[in-house]
mmCIF file of C-alpha atoms in Angstrom:
data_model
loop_
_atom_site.group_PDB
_atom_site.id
_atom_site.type_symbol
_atom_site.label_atom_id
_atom_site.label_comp_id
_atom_site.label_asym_id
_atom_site.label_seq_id
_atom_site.Cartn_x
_atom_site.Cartn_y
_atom_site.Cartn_z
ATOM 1 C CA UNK Y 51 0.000 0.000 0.000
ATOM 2 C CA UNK Y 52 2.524 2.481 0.970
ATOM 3 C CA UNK Y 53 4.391 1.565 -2.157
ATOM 4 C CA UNK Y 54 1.616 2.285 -4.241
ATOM 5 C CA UNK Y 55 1.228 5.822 -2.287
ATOM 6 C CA UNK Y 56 4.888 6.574 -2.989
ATOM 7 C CA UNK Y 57 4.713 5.936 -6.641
ATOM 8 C CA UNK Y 58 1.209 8.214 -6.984
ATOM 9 C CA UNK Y 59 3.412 10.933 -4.938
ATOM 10 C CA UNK Y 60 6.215 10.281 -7.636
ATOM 11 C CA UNK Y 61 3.975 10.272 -10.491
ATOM 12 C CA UNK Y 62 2.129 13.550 -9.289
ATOM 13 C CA UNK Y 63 5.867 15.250 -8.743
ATOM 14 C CA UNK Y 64 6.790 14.281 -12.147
ATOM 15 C CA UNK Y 65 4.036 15.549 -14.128
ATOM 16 C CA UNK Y 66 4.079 19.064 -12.073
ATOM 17 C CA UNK Y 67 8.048 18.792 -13.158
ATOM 18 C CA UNK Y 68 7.026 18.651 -16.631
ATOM 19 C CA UNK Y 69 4.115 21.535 -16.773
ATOM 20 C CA UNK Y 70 6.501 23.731 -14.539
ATOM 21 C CA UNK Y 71 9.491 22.840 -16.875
ATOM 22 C CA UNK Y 72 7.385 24.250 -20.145
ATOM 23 C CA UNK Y 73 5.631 27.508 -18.183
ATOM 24 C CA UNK Y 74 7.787 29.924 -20.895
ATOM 25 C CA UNK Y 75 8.905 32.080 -17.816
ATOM 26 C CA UNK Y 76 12.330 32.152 -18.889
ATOM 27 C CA UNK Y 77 11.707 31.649 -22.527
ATOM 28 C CA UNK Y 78 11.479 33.615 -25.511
ATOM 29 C CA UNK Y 79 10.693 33.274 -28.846
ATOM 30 C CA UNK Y 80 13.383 34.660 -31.240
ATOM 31 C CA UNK Y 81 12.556 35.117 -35.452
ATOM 32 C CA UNK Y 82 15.562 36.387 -37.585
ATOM 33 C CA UNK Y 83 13.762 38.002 -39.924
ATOM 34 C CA UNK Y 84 15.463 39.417 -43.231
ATOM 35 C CA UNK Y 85 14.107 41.827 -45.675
ATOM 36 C CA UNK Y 86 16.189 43.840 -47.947
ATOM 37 C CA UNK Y 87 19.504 42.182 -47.106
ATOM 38 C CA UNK Y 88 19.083 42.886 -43.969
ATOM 39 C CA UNK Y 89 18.794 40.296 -40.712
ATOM 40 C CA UNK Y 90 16.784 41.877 -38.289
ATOM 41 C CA UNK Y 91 16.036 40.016 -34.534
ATOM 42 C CA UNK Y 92 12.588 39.990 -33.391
ATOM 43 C CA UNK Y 93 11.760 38.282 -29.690
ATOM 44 C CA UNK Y 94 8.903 38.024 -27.915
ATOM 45 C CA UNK Y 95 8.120 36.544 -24.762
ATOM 46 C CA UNK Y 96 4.943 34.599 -23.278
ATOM 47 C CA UNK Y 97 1.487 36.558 -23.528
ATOM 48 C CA UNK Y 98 -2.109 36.239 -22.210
ATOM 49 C CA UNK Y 99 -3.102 39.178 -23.873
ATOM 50 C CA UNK Y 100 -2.558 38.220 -28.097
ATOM 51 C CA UNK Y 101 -4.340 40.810 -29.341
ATOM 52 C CA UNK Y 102 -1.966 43.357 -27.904
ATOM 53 C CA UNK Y 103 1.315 42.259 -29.185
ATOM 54 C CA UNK Y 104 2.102 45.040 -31.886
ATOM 55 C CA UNK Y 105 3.986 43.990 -35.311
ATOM 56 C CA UNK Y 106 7.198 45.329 -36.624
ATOM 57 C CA UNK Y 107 7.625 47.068 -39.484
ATOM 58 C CA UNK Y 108 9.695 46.072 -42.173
ATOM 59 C CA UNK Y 109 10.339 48.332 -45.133
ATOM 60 C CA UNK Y 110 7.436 50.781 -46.227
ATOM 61 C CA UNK Y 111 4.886 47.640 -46.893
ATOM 62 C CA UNK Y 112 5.859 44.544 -44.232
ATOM 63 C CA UNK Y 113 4.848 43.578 -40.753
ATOM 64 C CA UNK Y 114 5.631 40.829 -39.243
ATOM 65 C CA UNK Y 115 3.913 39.547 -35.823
ATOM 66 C CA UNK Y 116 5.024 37.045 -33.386
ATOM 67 C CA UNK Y 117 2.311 35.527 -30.643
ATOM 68 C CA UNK Y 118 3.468 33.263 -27.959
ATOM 69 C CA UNK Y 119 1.006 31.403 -25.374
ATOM 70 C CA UNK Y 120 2.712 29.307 -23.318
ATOM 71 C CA UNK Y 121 -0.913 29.065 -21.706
ATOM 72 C CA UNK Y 122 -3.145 27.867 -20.739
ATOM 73 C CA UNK Y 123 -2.177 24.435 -22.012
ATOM 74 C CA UNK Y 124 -5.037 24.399 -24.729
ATOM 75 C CA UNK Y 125 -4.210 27.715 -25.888
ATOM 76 C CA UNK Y 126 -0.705 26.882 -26.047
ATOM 77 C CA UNK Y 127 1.162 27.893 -29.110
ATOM 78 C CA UNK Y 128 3.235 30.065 -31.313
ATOM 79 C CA UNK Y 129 1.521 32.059 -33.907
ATOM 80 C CA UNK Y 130 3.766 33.933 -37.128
ATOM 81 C CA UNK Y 131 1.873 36.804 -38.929
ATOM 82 C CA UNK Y 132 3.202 38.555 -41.821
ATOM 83 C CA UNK Y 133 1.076 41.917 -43.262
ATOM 84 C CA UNK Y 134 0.897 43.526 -46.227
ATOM 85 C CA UNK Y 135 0.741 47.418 -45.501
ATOM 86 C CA UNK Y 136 -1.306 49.245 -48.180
ATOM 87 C CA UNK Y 137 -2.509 52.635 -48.240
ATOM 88 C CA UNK Y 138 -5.557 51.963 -50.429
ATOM 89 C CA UNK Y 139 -6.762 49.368 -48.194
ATOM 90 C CA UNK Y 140 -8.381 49.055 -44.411
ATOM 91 C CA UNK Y 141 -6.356 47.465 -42.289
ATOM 92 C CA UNK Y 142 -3.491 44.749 -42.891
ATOM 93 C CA UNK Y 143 -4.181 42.015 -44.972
ATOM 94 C CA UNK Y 144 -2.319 39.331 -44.296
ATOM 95 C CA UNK Y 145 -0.088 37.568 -46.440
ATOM 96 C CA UNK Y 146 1.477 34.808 -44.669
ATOM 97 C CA UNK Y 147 0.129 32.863 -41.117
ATOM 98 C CA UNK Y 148 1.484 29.611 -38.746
ATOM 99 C CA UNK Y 149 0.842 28.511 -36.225
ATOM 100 C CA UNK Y 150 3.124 25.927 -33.842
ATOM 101 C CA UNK Y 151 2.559 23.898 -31.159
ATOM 102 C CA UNK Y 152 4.116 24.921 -27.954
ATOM 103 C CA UNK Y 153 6.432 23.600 -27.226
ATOM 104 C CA UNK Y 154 7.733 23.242 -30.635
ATOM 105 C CA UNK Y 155 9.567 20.910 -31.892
ATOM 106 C CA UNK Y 156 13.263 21.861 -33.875
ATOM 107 C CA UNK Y 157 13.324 21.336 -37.890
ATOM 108 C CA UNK Y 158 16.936 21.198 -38.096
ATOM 109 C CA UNK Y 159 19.484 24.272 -38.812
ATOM 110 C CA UNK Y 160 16.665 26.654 -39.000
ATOM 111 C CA UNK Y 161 14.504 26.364 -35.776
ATOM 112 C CA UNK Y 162 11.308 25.188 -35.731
ATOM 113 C CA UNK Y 163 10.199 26.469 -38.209
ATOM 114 C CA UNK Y 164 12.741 25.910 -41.056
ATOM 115 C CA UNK Y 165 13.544 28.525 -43.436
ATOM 116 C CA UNK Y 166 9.865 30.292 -44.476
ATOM 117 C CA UNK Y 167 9.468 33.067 -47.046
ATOM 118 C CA UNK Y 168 6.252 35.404 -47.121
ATOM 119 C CA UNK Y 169 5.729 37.295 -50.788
ATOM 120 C CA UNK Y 170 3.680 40.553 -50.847
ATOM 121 C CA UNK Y 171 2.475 40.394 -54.329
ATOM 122 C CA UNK Y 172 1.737 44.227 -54.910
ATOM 123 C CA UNK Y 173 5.388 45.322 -54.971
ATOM 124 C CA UNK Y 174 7.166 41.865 -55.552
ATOM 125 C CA UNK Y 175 8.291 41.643 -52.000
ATOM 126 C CA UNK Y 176 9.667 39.255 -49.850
ATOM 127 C CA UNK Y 177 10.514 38.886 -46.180
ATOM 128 C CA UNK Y 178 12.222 35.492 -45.785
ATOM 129 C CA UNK Y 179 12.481 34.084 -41.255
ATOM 130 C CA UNK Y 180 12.807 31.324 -38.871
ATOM 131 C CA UNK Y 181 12.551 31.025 -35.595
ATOM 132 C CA UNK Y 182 14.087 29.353 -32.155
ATOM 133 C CA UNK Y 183 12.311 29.211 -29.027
ATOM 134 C CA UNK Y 184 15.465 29.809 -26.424
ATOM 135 C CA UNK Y 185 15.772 30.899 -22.768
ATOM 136 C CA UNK Y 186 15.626 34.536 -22.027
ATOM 137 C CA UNK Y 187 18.930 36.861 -20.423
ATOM 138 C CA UNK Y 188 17.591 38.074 -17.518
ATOM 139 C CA UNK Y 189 17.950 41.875 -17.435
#
């Protein structure tokens, strides 16, 4: 009996290791986004609030939008938005979306999301990223 108690105990310690161990506290989502021959760093770190997190600009006519819910578990994931910015048009349509599980899982030399390119198709543009989900300095 008491054996059986120990091993719910170590059971119960193990899966709270494993949701504590994935929280995103210390993590951070990092794209390397290039547009114009130029590599530009974009991070962002865990959010409960997505519709908040503000894009960056790239260019006259490119946004690009990182998302990261690390939870609640079912809500967990790691969204990529890339926008078209045109003056003739409301809003931002968007040109490129994906969404990852969290945590995700490495594709090789280019994160986990391998090498992506988005293509604005007014202007012939392209922003090209990938991304790595790593531990955050602390500041």
């Amino acid at each position: 009996m008491a054996l059986r108690a120990n091993g719910r105990a170590l059971i119960g310690a193990l899966l709270l290791g494993t949701a504590t161990t994935h929280a995103g506290a210390g993590e951070i989502v990092a794209c390397h986004v290039t547009y114009g021959g130029e590599t530009k760093t974009v991070e962002a770190r865990p959010t409960a609030s997505p519709y908040t997190v503000a894009p960056v600009d790239f260019g006259s006519y490119l946004q690009f939008r990182i998302v990261f819910r690390s939870e609640p578990a079912d809500l967990a994931s790691i969204k990529l938005y890339t926008y078209a910015r045109h003056d003739d048009v409301d809003g931002r349509p968007l040109i490129h979306q994906a969404t990852y599980a969290y945590p995700p899982v490495p594709a090789g030399s280019y994160g986990f999301t391998g090498l992506n390119h988005a293509y604005e198709p007014r202007y012939g543009l392209v922003l090209e990223y990938w991304c790595e989900l790593r531990e955050a300095i602390s500041k």
